[in-house]
């Protein structure tokens, strides 16, 4: 939790630390609580997914609100008190339900050292009597005050809200809340951090032994005995470097989404933690290239004086309208199960923009068109949703029509549009990553998603439809198409089996990757995008160096027109091989970046390995069948 200047709660490197190295051993929590929605699917102690069938010998089934354990060991280390059970049953609808249980458990496990050297932030969180957030905290504190006095209950709850982190599973879902001791909780926030963290929901792998030394220490302050009362249970956390860190340099992580512009980050941090971030990125004047890009909008035919003398008011209004429109489109998909309408609304916005209606004397005076920069944070959200929605539409079609007919071709068209948006999202965020290297974890996820989407496209059963046309479309053989121009495959295998990623390799590997994917993308991009007007405005989804030049005007002038259908055109073995090669490159590079952020035995690197292993199995199966 970021501290005020002079308080000294910060952690600095004991020694020089290279990129992609563990900074801490696996750290067990001081207190933790599983979210109510996961009580029936995950272990109440370690948060690991429950094995099926459940074993009633060490699971509680005596009350309506069941909680379960994955093993006898977890059932003995995570004993539920009567007070905690009461909160579990009576306050599960409270906004801070998990925080209440974590705060109560913290009080019960730290009777003699209740603060454990952590900041409570009570004076800020409870400052305003009429503040809704403060009122919710006071209401929650009353629920746990039966086990202690009101002051201690308020302090414990504030401590959890200030220092607690959301424990995420391998799919990025928030499973619960956990509070860790000073050697993690004293690591401050930055919007350009040099470290990240990840969780172990089961015993850590051999690559991350508990004997790993702590490579950070506080400045001028000795850690208190709060570290000594941790029990070796619950979800463990490991901090890892994502940049080179010099001895004595402060170690930082992020508490917010780094792909948000400054104003949104500041608002979120103040709402949750009551501090204003003054990191280098937030303090930059003018704003950094990334922050400028994430919030840039344009207005075709806009006369500033005709709209407002205050451009900030105009910008805020435009962003609110655009945000509401995108949120409504996403709602159509996620809540109402209508991915087709979602795609239509989002692509209309991206292509045409929104009209800004200015009223004067009860009449509309002008209607300038508000458009987003293609790397605006709302566009990135739209690309993410569109990639998913098109994928779902393709999957639905394949599920409904298993016979070889025109529906398979339509499913293939939807799949390639999904792959195109995934590739655009990866390329766009990679462009931002070149200016802000702390985006590495996000970029790793997007490259892996793009690779998976491209390989899914190359494996689509719809390709078999072209056998009718005597086109030689077979399963692409992975081993015969490993790129000879870069060392991605060799480096990824070396990381998996021999060593961690090295800082010295990073620039060379990234350069090789970009050279290869740029060449391959030029061969397949026109095949991926014929069904989408917006995507056709992009000549290259990887190279965004043209932004800010005269070429950018072409995106502002995109207008919907009849989309050509490339039925039968380009559906060749060569196209399929190029898609396959591009997918493999994206997977390998995403896996390489993930190994830097999370280690070579992380879930993401294992996911990449499993996908590629599966491809080799498909090859063997096809050869055996031949």
Coordinates of C-alpha atoms in Angstrom, one line a residue, residues 19-578:
X19 CA 14.4 -9.0 -15.4
X20 CA 12.3 -12.1 -14.8
X21 CA 13.6 -13.1 -11.4
X22 CA 11.8 -14.0 -8.2
X23 CA 12.1 -11.3 -5.6
X24 CA 10.4 -13.1 -2.7
X25 CA 9.9 -16.8 -1.7
X26 CA 6.2 -17.9 -1.7
X27 CA 4.6 -15.8 1.1
X28 CA 1.7 -17.2 3.1
X29 CA -1.1 -14.8 4.1
X30 CA -1.8 -13.3 7.5
X31 CA -5.5 -13.7 6.7
X32 CA -7.7 -14.6 3.8
X33 CA -11.3 -15.4 2.8
X34 CA -12.8 -17.0 -0.2
X35 CA -15.5 -15.1 -2.1
X36 CA -19.0 -16.4 -1.4
X37 CA -19.6 -17.3 -5.1
X38 CA -16.8 -19.8 -5.0
X39 CA -17.7 -21.6 -1.8
X40 CA -19.0 -24.6 -3.7
X41 CA -16.2 -24.9 -6.3
X42 CA -13.0 -24.0 -4.5
X43 CA -11.2 -25.0 -1.3
X44 CA -12.0 -22.7 1.7
X45 CA -8.4 -22.9 2.8
X46 CA -6.0 -22.8 -0.2
X47 CA -8.5 -21.6 -2.9
X48 CA -7.6 -24.5 -5.2
X49 CA -10.4 -26.0 -7.3
X50 CA -12.2 -28.8 -5.5
X51 CA -11.7 -32.4 -6.6
X52 CA -14.8 -34.3 -7.6
X53 CA -16.6 -36.1 -6.0
X54 CA -16.3 -34.2 -2.7
X55 CA -15.1 -36.2 0.3
X56 CA -17.6 -35.9 3.1
X57 CA -15.1 -37.1 5.7
X58 CA -13.3 -33.8 5.8
X59 CA -16.0 -31.4 4.4
X60 CA -18.6 -29.5 6.3
X61 CA -22.2 -30.2 5.2
X62 CA -24.1 -29.3 8.4
X63 CA -25.3 -25.9 7.4
X64 CA -27.1 -24.3 4.5
X65 CA -24.0 -22.2 3.4
X66 CA -21.6 -25.0 2.8
X67 CA -17.8 -24.6 2.6
X68 CA -15.5 -27.3 1.4
X69 CA -11.9 -28.4 1.6
X70 CA -9.7 -30.0 -1.0
X71 CA -7.8 -32.3 1.4
X72 CA -7.5 -33.3 5.0
X73 CA -4.6 -31.0 5.5
X74 CA -6.6 -28.0 4.5
X75 CA -9.5 -29.0 6.7
X76 CA -7.2 -29.0 9.8
X77 CA -5.4 -25.8 9.0
X78 CA -8.4 -23.6 8.2
X79 CA -10.7 -23.9 11.2
X80 CA -13.9 -21.8 11.0
X81 CA -15.0 -20.0 14.2
X82 CA -18.5 -19.5 15.3
X83 CA -18.3 -15.8 14.6
X84 CA -17.0 -16.4 11.1
X85 CA -19.8 -18.9 10.4
X86 CA -22.3 -16.3 11.5
X87 CA -20.9 -13.8 9.0
X88 CA -20.8 -16.5 6.3
X89 CA -24.5 -17.2 6.9
X90 CA -25.9 -13.8 7.8
X91 CA -23.8 -11.2 5.9
X92 CA -23.0 -12.9 2.6
X93 CA -24.8 -10.1 0.7
X94 CA -22.7 -7.3 2.4
X95 CA -20.5 -5.5 -0.1
X96 CA -17.5 -6.4 2.0
X97 CA -18.6 -10.0 2.9
X98 CA -15.2 -11.5 2.2
X99 CA -13.3 -8.6 3.8
X100 CA -15.4 -9.0 6.9
X101 CA -14.4 -12.7 7.2
X102 CA -10.8 -11.8 6.5
X103 CA -10.8 -9.0 9.1
X104 CA -12.3 -11.3 11.7
X105 CA -9.8 -14.0 11.0
X106 CA -7.0 -11.4 11.3
X107 CA -8.2 -10.3 14.7
X108 CA -8.5 -13.9 15.9
X109 CA -5.0 -14.9 14.7
X110 CA -3.3 -11.7 16.0
X111 CA -4.6 -11.1 19.5
X112 CA -1.3 -9.7 20.7
X113 CA -0.2 -7.9 17.6
X114 CA -3.3 -6.8 15.9
X115 CA -1.9 -4.4 13.4
X116 CA 1.1 -6.6 12.5
X117 CA 3.1 -3.6 11.2
X118 CA 0.5 -2.8 8.5
X119 CA -1.2 0.5 7.7
X120 CA -4.9 0.6 8.6
X121 CA -5.6 4.0 6.9
X122 CA -8.6 4.5 9.2
X123 CA -8.1 8.2 9.4
X124 CA -8.7 8.5 5.6
X125 CA -11.2 5.8 5.0
X126 CA -13.5 6.9 7.9
X127 CA -12.8 10.7 7.6
X128 CA -16.2 11.7 6.1
X129 CA -19.2 11.0 8.2
X130 CA -21.6 11.2 5.3
X131 CA -19.4 9.3 2.9
X132 CA -21.2 6.2 1.6
X133 CA -17.9 4.1 1.6
X134 CA -17.2 5.1 5.2
X135 CA -20.8 4.2 6.2
X136 CA -20.4 0.8 4.6
X137 CA -17.2 0.2 6.6
X138 CA -18.9 1.2 9.9
X139 CA -21.8 -1.1 9.1
X140 CA -19.4 -4.0 8.4
X141 CA -17.3 -3.3 11.5
X142 CA -20.5 -3.8 13.6
X143 CA -20.9 -7.3 12.2
X144 CA -17.5 -8.3 13.6
X145 CA -17.6 -6.2 16.8
X146 CA -19.2 -9.1 18.6
X147 CA -15.8 -10.7 18.8
X148 CA -14.0 -7.6 19.9
X149 CA -14.5 -3.8 20.5
X150 CA -15.7 -1.5 17.8
X151 CA -12.4 0.4 17.4
X152 CA -10.5 -2.8 16.8
X153 CA -13.1 -4.1 14.4
X154 CA -13.0 -0.9 12.4
X155 CA -9.2 -0.9 12.4
X156 CA -9.1 -4.6 11.2
X157 CA -11.6 -4.0 8.4
X158 CA -9.7 -0.9 7.2
X159 CA -6.5 -2.8 7.3
X160 CA -8.0 -5.5 5.1
X161 CA -9.4 -2.9 2.7
X162 CA -6.1 -1.1 2.5
X163 CA -3.7 -4.1 2.3
X164 CA -5.9 -6.9 0.9
X165 CA -5.3 -8.1 -2.7
X166 CA -7.7 -10.1 -4.9
X167 CA -6.4 -13.6 -5.2
X168 CA -6.8 -14.6 -8.9
X169 CA -6.9 -18.0 -10.5
X170 CA -5.2 -19.0 -13.7
X171 CA -8.2 -17.6 -15.7
X172 CA -8.0 -14.2 -14.0
X173 CA -11.1 -14.7 -11.9
X174 CA -11.0 -13.0 -8.4
X175 CA -11.4 -16.0 -6.0
X176 CA -11.1 -14.2 -2.7
X177 CA -9.2 -11.7 -0.6
X178 CA -5.9 -12.1 1.2
X179 CA -3.7 -9.9 3.4
X180 CA 0.0 -10.6 3.3
X181 CA 2.7 -9.5 5.8
X182 CA 5.0 -6.5 5.5
X183 CA 7.4 -8.1 3.1
X184 CA 4.6 -7.8 0.5
X185 CA 2.2 -5.2 1.9
X186 CA 4.9 -2.6 2.2
X187 CA 5.6 -2.8 -1.6
X188 CA 4.2 0.5 -2.9
X189 CA 2.1 1.2 -6.0
X190 CA 3.3 2.7 -9.3
X191 CA 1.6 3.1 -12.6
X192 CA 4.9 2.1 -14.2
X193 CA 6.0 -0.7 -11.8
X194 CA 9.1 -2.8 -11.9
X195 CA 7.6 -5.9 -10.4
X196 CA 4.5 -8.0 -10.6
X197 CA 3.0 -10.8 -8.4
X198 CA 1.3 -14.1 -8.9
X199 CA -0.3 -16.7 -6.7
X200 CA 0.1 -20.4 -5.9
X201 CA -3.1 -22.1 -5.0
X202 CA -1.3 -25.4 -4.3
X203 CA 2.2 -26.3 -3.2
X204 CA 4.7 -24.2 -5.2
X205 CA 6.8 -26.1 -7.9
X206 CA 10.4 -27.0 -7.3
X207 CA 11.5 -23.9 -9.1
X208 CA 10.2 -21.7 -6.4
X209 CA 11.3 -23.3 -3.0
X210 CA 10.4 -21.8 0.3
X211 CA 14.1 -21.4 1.0
X212 CA 14.5 -18.7 -1.7
X213 CA 15.8 -15.7 0.1
X214 CA 13.9 -12.4 0.4
X215 CA 15.7 -10.0 -1.9
X216 CA 14.0 -6.8 -0.7
X217 CA 14.1 -5.0 2.6
X218 CA 12.5 -1.9 4.1
X219 CA 14.6 1.3 4.4
X220 CA 15.3 2.6 7.9
X221 CA 12.7 0.3 9.5
X222 CA 13.0 -3.2 10.9
X223 CA 10.2 -5.6 10.1
X224 CA 8.1 -6.4 13.1
X225 CA 7.1 -9.8 14.4
X226 CA 4.0 -9.6 12.2
X227 CA 5.9 -11.8 9.7
X228 CA 6.4 -14.5 12.2
X229 CA 2.8 -15.3 12.9
X230 CA 2.0 -16.5 9.3
X231 CA 0.8 -20.0 9.1
X232 CA 1.9 -22.1 6.1
X233 CA -1.6 -22.3 4.6
X234 CA -3.8 -20.3 2.3
X235 CA -3.0 -18.9 -1.2
X236 CA 0.7 -17.9 -1.4
X237 CA 2.1 -15.0 -3.3
X238 CA 5.4 -14.5 -5.1
X239 CA 6.8 -11.1 -6.3
X240 CA 8.8 -11.2 -9.5
X241 CA 10.8 -8.5 -11.4
X242 CA 9.5 -7.3 -14.8
X243 CA 12.3 -4.8 -15.2
X244 CA 15.9 -4.6 -14.2
X245 CA 16.1 -3.3 -10.6
X246 CA 19.2 -1.8 -9.2
X247 CA 20.4 -2.3 -5.6
X248 CA 18.7 0.2 -3.4
X249 CA 15.9 1.0 -5.9
X250 CA 12.4 0.9 -4.6
X251 CA 10.3 -2.1 -5.7
X252 CA 6.8 -1.3 -6.9
X253 CA 3.7 -3.2 -8.2
X254 CA 0.5 -1.9 -9.6
X255 CA -2.9 -1.7 -7.8
X256 CA -4.9 -0.9 -10.9
X257 CA -5.4 -1.6 -14.6
X258 CA -2.4 0.0 -16.4
X259 CA -4.3 0.2 -19.7
X260 CA -6.5 2.9 -18.3
X261 CA -5.7 6.6 -18.8
X262 CA -4.4 8.7 -15.9
X263 CA -7.7 10.1 -14.8
X264 CA -9.4 6.7 -14.5
X265 CA -6.4 5.3 -12.6
X266 CA -6.3 8.2 -10.2
X267 CA -10.1 7.9 -9.6
X268 CA -9.9 4.2 -8.9
X269 CA -6.9 4.5 -6.6
X270 CA -8.6 7.4 -4.6
X271 CA -11.9 5.5 -4.4
X272 CA -10.3 2.4 -3.0
X273 CA -7.2 3.5 -1.1
X274 CA -7.6 7.3 -0.6
X275 CA -4.3 8.4 -2.2
X276 CA -3.3 10.3 -5.3
X277 CA -0.6 8.6 -7.2
X278 CA 2.5 10.7 -7.8
X279 CA 4.6 8.1 -9.7
X280 CA 6.8 9.1 -12.7
X281 CA 4.1 8.2 -15.2
X282 CA 1.3 10.1 -13.5
X283 CA 3.6 13.2 -12.8
X284 CA 4.8 13.4 -16.4
X285 CA 4.1 16.8 -18.1
X286 CA 3.1 16.6 -20.8
X287 CA 1.4 13.2 -20.4
X288 CA 3.4 10.2 -21.4
X289 CA 2.9 8.9 -25.0
X290 CA 0.9 6.0 -23.6
X291 CA -1.5 8.1 -21.5
X292 CA -2.0 10.6 -24.3
X293 CA -2.9 7.7 -26.8
X294 CA -5.2 5.9 -24.3
X295 CA -7.5 8.9 -24.1
X296 CA -7.2 10.6 -27.5
X297 CA -10.4 11.3 -29.4
X298 CA -11.0 13.2 -32.6
X299 CA -14.0 15.2 -33.9
X300 CA -14.5 15.4 -37.6
X301 CA -15.7 18.9 -38.7
X302 CA -15.4 20.1 -35.1
X303 CA -15.4 23.8 -34.5
X304 CA -14.3 24.1 -30.9
X305 CA -16.0 27.5 -30.4
X306 CA -19.3 26.1 -31.6
X307 CA -19.2 23.3 -29.0
X308 CA -17.7 24.7 -25.9
X309 CA -15.0 27.0 -24.7
X310 CA -14.0 24.4 -22.2
X311 CA -12.5 21.5 -24.2
X312 CA -12.2 19.4 -21.0
X313 CA -15.9 19.6 -20.5
X314 CA -16.4 18.5 -24.1
X315 CA -13.9 15.7 -23.8
X316 CA -15.5 14.4 -20.5
X317 CA -18.9 14.5 -22.1
X318 CA -17.7 12.6 -25.2
X319 CA -16.0 9.9 -23.1
X320 CA -19.1 9.4 -21.0
X321 CA -21.3 9.0 -24.1
X322 CA -18.8 6.6 -25.7
X323 CA -18.4 4.6 -22.6
X324 CA -22.1 4.3 -22.0
X325 CA -22.6 3.1 -25.6
X326 CA -19.8 0.5 -25.4
X327 CA -21.0 -0.7 -22.0
X328 CA -24.5 -1.1 -23.4
X329 CA -23.2 -3.1 -26.4
X330 CA -21.2 -5.4 -24.1
X331 CA -24.3 -5.8 -21.9
X332 CA -26.1 -7.2 -24.9
X333 CA -23.5 -9.9 -25.2
X334 CA -22.7 -10.8 -21.6
X335 CA -26.1 -10.4 -20.0
X336 CA -28.6 -10.9 -22.8
X337 CA -26.6 -13.5 -24.8
X338 CA -26.8 -11.5 -28.1
X339 CA -23.2 -11.5 -29.5
X340 CA -24.5 -10.5 -33.0
X341 CA -26.1 -7.3 -31.8
X342 CA -23.0 -6.5 -29.7
X343 CA -20.7 -6.9 -32.8
X344 CA -23.0 -4.7 -34.9
X345 CA -23.1 -1.9 -32.3
X346 CA -19.4 -1.9 -31.5
X347 CA -18.4 -1.9 -35.1
X348 CA -20.8 0.9 -36.0
X349 CA -19.2 2.9 -33.2
X350 CA -15.6 2.1 -34.3
X351 CA -16.4 2.8 -38.0
X352 CA -18.8 5.8 -37.9
X353 CA -18.3 7.3 -34.4
X354 CA -21.0 9.1 -32.4
X355 CA -22.7 12.4 -33.2
X356 CA -22.1 15.2 -30.7
X357 CA -25.4 17.2 -30.7
X358 CA -25.1 20.8 -29.5
X359 CA -28.3 22.5 -28.7
X360 CA -28.7 26.2 -29.1
X361 CA -32.1 27.8 -28.7
X362 CA -33.8 24.4 -28.7
X363 CA -32.3 23.5 -32.0
X364 CA -29.3 21.4 -33.0
X365 CA -26.6 23.8 -34.3
X366 CA -24.0 21.3 -35.4
X367 CA -23.4 17.5 -35.2
X368 CA -19.6 16.8 -35.3
X369 CA -18.7 13.2 -35.2
X370 CA -16.8 11.9 -32.2
X371 CA -14.2 9.2 -33.0
X372 CA -11.8 7.3 -30.9
X373 CA -8.1 6.9 -31.5
X374 CA -7.6 3.3 -32.6
X375 CA -5.5 2.7 -29.5
X376 CA -7.9 4.5 -27.1
X377 CA -8.6 2.4 -24.0
X378 CA -12.3 2.1 -25.1
X379 CA -11.2 0.7 -28.5
X380 CA -9.0 -1.9 -26.7
X381 CA -12.0 -2.9 -24.7
X382 CA -14.1 -3.1 -27.9
X383 CA -11.4 -5.3 -29.6
X384 CA -11.4 -7.7 -26.6
X385 CA -15.2 -8.0 -26.7
X386 CA -15.4 -8.4 -30.5
X387 CA -12.8 -11.1 -30.6
X388 CA -14.8 -13.0 -28.0
X389 CA -18.2 -12.4 -29.5
X390 CA -17.2 -13.5 -33.0
X391 CA -15.6 -16.6 -31.5
X392 CA -18.8 -17.4 -29.7
X393 CA -20.9 -16.8 -32.9
X394 CA -18.6 -19.2 -34.8
X395 CA -18.8 -21.8 -32.1
X396 CA -22.6 -21.6 -32.0
X397 CA -22.9 -22.1 -35.7
X398 CA -20.6 -25.1 -35.7
X399 CA -22.6 -26.6 -32.9
X400 CA -25.9 -26.1 -34.7
X401 CA -24.8 -27.2 -38.2
X402 CA -22.3 -30.1 -38.2
X403 CA -22.9 -31.0 -41.8
X404 CA -20.7 -29.6 -44.5
X405 CA -22.7 -26.7 -46.0
X406 CA -22.7 -22.9 -46.2
X407 CA -23.0 -22.6 -42.5
X408 CA -19.5 -24.0 -42.1
X409 CA -18.2 -21.3 -44.4
X410 CA -20.0 -18.7 -42.4
X411 CA -18.5 -20.1 -39.2
X412 CA -15.1 -19.9 -40.8
X413 CA -15.7 -16.2 -41.7
X414 CA -16.6 -15.4 -38.1
X415 CA -13.6 -17.3 -36.8
X416 CA -11.2 -15.3 -39.0
X417 CA -12.8 -12.0 -37.9
X418 CA -12.3 -13.1 -34.3
X419 CA -8.7 -14.0 -35.0
X420 CA -8.2 -10.6 -36.7
X421 CA -9.5 -8.7 -33.7
X422 CA -7.3 -10.8 -31.4
X423 CA -4.3 -10.0 -33.5
X424 CA -5.2 -6.3 -33.7
X425 CA -5.5 -6.2 -29.9
X426 CA -2.1 -7.9 -29.4
X427 CA -0.4 -5.6 -31.9
X428 CA -2.0 -2.5 -30.5
X429 CA -1.0 -3.2 -26.9
X430 CA 2.4 -4.3 -28.0
X431 CA 2.8 -0.8 -29.6
X432 CA 2.0 0.7 -26.2
X433 CA 4.3 -1.8 -24.5
X434 CA 7.2 -0.4 -26.5
X435 CA 6.7 2.9 -24.7
X436 CA 5.7 1.4 -21.3
X437 CA 7.4 -1.9 -20.5
X438 CA 5.3 -2.5 -17.3
X439 CA 2.5 -3.6 -19.6
X440 CA 4.4 -6.9 -20.2
X441 CA 1.8 -9.1 -18.3
X442 CA -1.1 -7.7 -20.3
X443 CA 0.8 -8.0 -23.6
X444 CA 1.7 -11.6 -22.8
X445 CA -1.9 -12.5 -22.3
X446 CA -3.0 -10.9 -25.5
X447 CA -0.3 -12.5 -27.6
X448 CA -1.2 -15.9 -26.2
X449 CA -4.9 -15.3 -26.9
X450 CA -4.1 -14.2 -30.5
X451 CA -2.0 -17.3 -31.0
X452 CA -4.7 -19.6 -29.7
X453 CA -7.3 -17.9 -31.8
X454 CA -5.2 -18.2 -35.0
X455 CA -4.5 -21.9 -34.3
X456 CA -8.2 -22.5 -33.6
X457 CA -8.9 -20.9 -37.0
X458 CA -6.3 -23.1 -38.7
X459 CA -7.9 -26.2 -37.1
X460 CA -11.6 -25.3 -38.0
X461 CA -13.6 -28.2 -39.4
X462 CA -14.9 -25.8 -41.9
X463 CA -11.7 -26.1 -43.9
X464 CA -12.8 -29.6 -44.8
X465 CA -15.6 -28.1 -46.9
X466 CA -13.0 -27.2 -49.5
X467 CA -12.3 -30.8 -50.1
X468 CA -15.4 -30.6 -52.3
X469 CA -13.5 -28.1 -54.5
X470 CA -10.5 -30.4 -54.7
X471 CA -8.4 -28.0 -52.6
X472 CA -5.6 -29.7 -50.7
X473 CA -6.4 -28.5 -47.2
X474 CA -4.8 -30.8 -44.6
X475 CA -3.8 -30.5 -40.9
X476 CA -0.8 -28.2 -40.9
X477 CA 2.3 -30.2 -39.6
X478 CA 3.9 -28.2 -36.8
X479 CA 7.3 -29.9 -36.9
X480 CA 7.7 -29.1 -40.6
X481 CA 6.9 -25.4 -40.2
X482 CA 9.0 -24.3 -37.3
X483 CA 10.4 -20.9 -38.3
X484 CA 14.1 -21.0 -39.4
X485 CA 14.5 -17.2 -39.2
X486 CA 14.1 -16.8 -35.4
X487 CA 14.9 -18.7 -32.3
X488 CA 11.6 -18.5 -30.5
X489 CA 10.9 -22.2 -30.4
X490 CA 14.4 -23.0 -29.1
X491 CA 14.3 -20.2 -26.5
X492 CA 10.9 -21.3 -25.3
X493 CA 12.0 -24.9 -24.9
X494 CA 15.2 -23.7 -23.1
X495 CA 13.0 -21.7 -20.7
X496 CA 10.8 -24.7 -20.0
X497 CA 13.5 -27.2 -19.3
X498 CA 16.7 -25.4 -18.5
X499 CA 16.7 -21.8 -17.5
X500 CA 14.7 -18.6 -16.8
X501 CA 14.4 -15.8 -19.3
X502 CA 17.4 -13.6 -19.4
X503 CA 17.4 -9.8 -19.8
X504 CA 20.2 -10.1 -22.4
X505 CA 17.9 -12.2 -24.6
X506 CA 14.9 -9.9 -24.4
X507 CA 15.6 -7.3 -27.1
X508 CA 17.0 -9.9 -29.6
X509 CA 14.0 -12.2 -29.1
X510 CA 11.5 -9.4 -29.4
X511 CA 13.2 -8.1 -32.5
X512 CA 13.3 -11.5 -34.2
X513 CA 9.6 -12.1 -33.3
X514 CA 8.4 -8.7 -34.7
X515 CA 10.4 -9.3 -37.9
X516 CA 8.8 -12.7 -38.4
X517 CA 5.2 -11.8 -37.5
X518 CA 5.3 -8.7 -39.7
X519 CA 6.3 -10.8 -42.7
X520 CA 3.7 -13.5 -42.0
X521 CA 1.0 -11.0 -41.1
X522 CA 1.3 -9.3 -44.5
X523 CA 0.5 -12.7 -46.1
X524 CA -2.6 -13.4 -44.1
X525 CA -4.1 -10.0 -43.0
X526 CA -6.1 -9.5 -46.2
X527 CA -7.5 -13.0 -45.8
X528 CA -8.6 -12.3 -42.2
X529 CA -10.4 -9.0 -42.7
X530 CA -12.7 -9.0 -45.8
X531 CA -15.9 -9.2 -43.7
X532 CA -15.2 -6.1 -41.5
X533 CA -15.1 -2.5 -42.7
X534 CA -13.3 -1.2 -39.7
X535 CA -10.5 -3.8 -39.9
X536 CA -9.9 -3.1 -43.6
X537 CA -8.8 0.4 -42.6
X538 CA -5.7 -1.1 -41.0
X539 CA -3.0 -2.0 -43.4
X540 CA -1.0 -3.7 -40.7
X541 CA -2.2 -4.7 -37.2
X542 CA 1.4 -5.0 -35.9
X543 CA 3.1 -1.8 -37.1
X544 CA 1.5 1.3 -35.7
X545 CA 4.3 3.6 -36.5
X546 CA 2.0 5.4 -39.0
X547 CA -0.1 6.8 -36.1
X548 CA 0.3 10.6 -35.9
X549 CA 1.1 10.8 -39.6
X550 CA -1.0 11.8 -42.6
X551 CA -2.0 8.2 -43.0
X552 CA -4.0 8.4 -39.8
X553 CA -6.6 10.4 -41.6
X554 CA -7.7 7.3 -43.5
X555 CA -9.0 5.9 -40.3
X556 CA -11.0 9.0 -39.5
X557 CA -12.6 8.8 -43.0
X558 CA -13.7 5.1 -42.8
X559 CA -17.3 4.8 -43.8
X560 CA -19.4 1.6 -43.9
X561 CA -19.8 0.2 -47.4
X562 CA -20.8 -3.1 -48.9
X563 CA -18.4 -5.7 -47.5
X564 CA -17.1 -8.0 -50.2
X565 CA -17.4 -11.7 -49.7
X566 CA -14.4 -13.7 -50.5
X567 CA -16.2 -17.0 -50.9
X568 CA -13.7 -19.6 -52.0
X569 CA -11.0 -16.9 -52.5
X570 CA -7.8 -17.5 -50.6
X571 CA -8.9 -20.7 -48.9
X572 CA -5.8 -22.6 -49.7
X573 CA -3.3 -24.7 -48.0
X574 CA -0.8 -21.9 -48.2
X575 CA -3.1 -19.5 -46.4
X576 CA -3.8 -22.1 -43.7
X577 CA -0.1 -22.7 -43.2
X578 CA 0.6 -19.0 -42.8

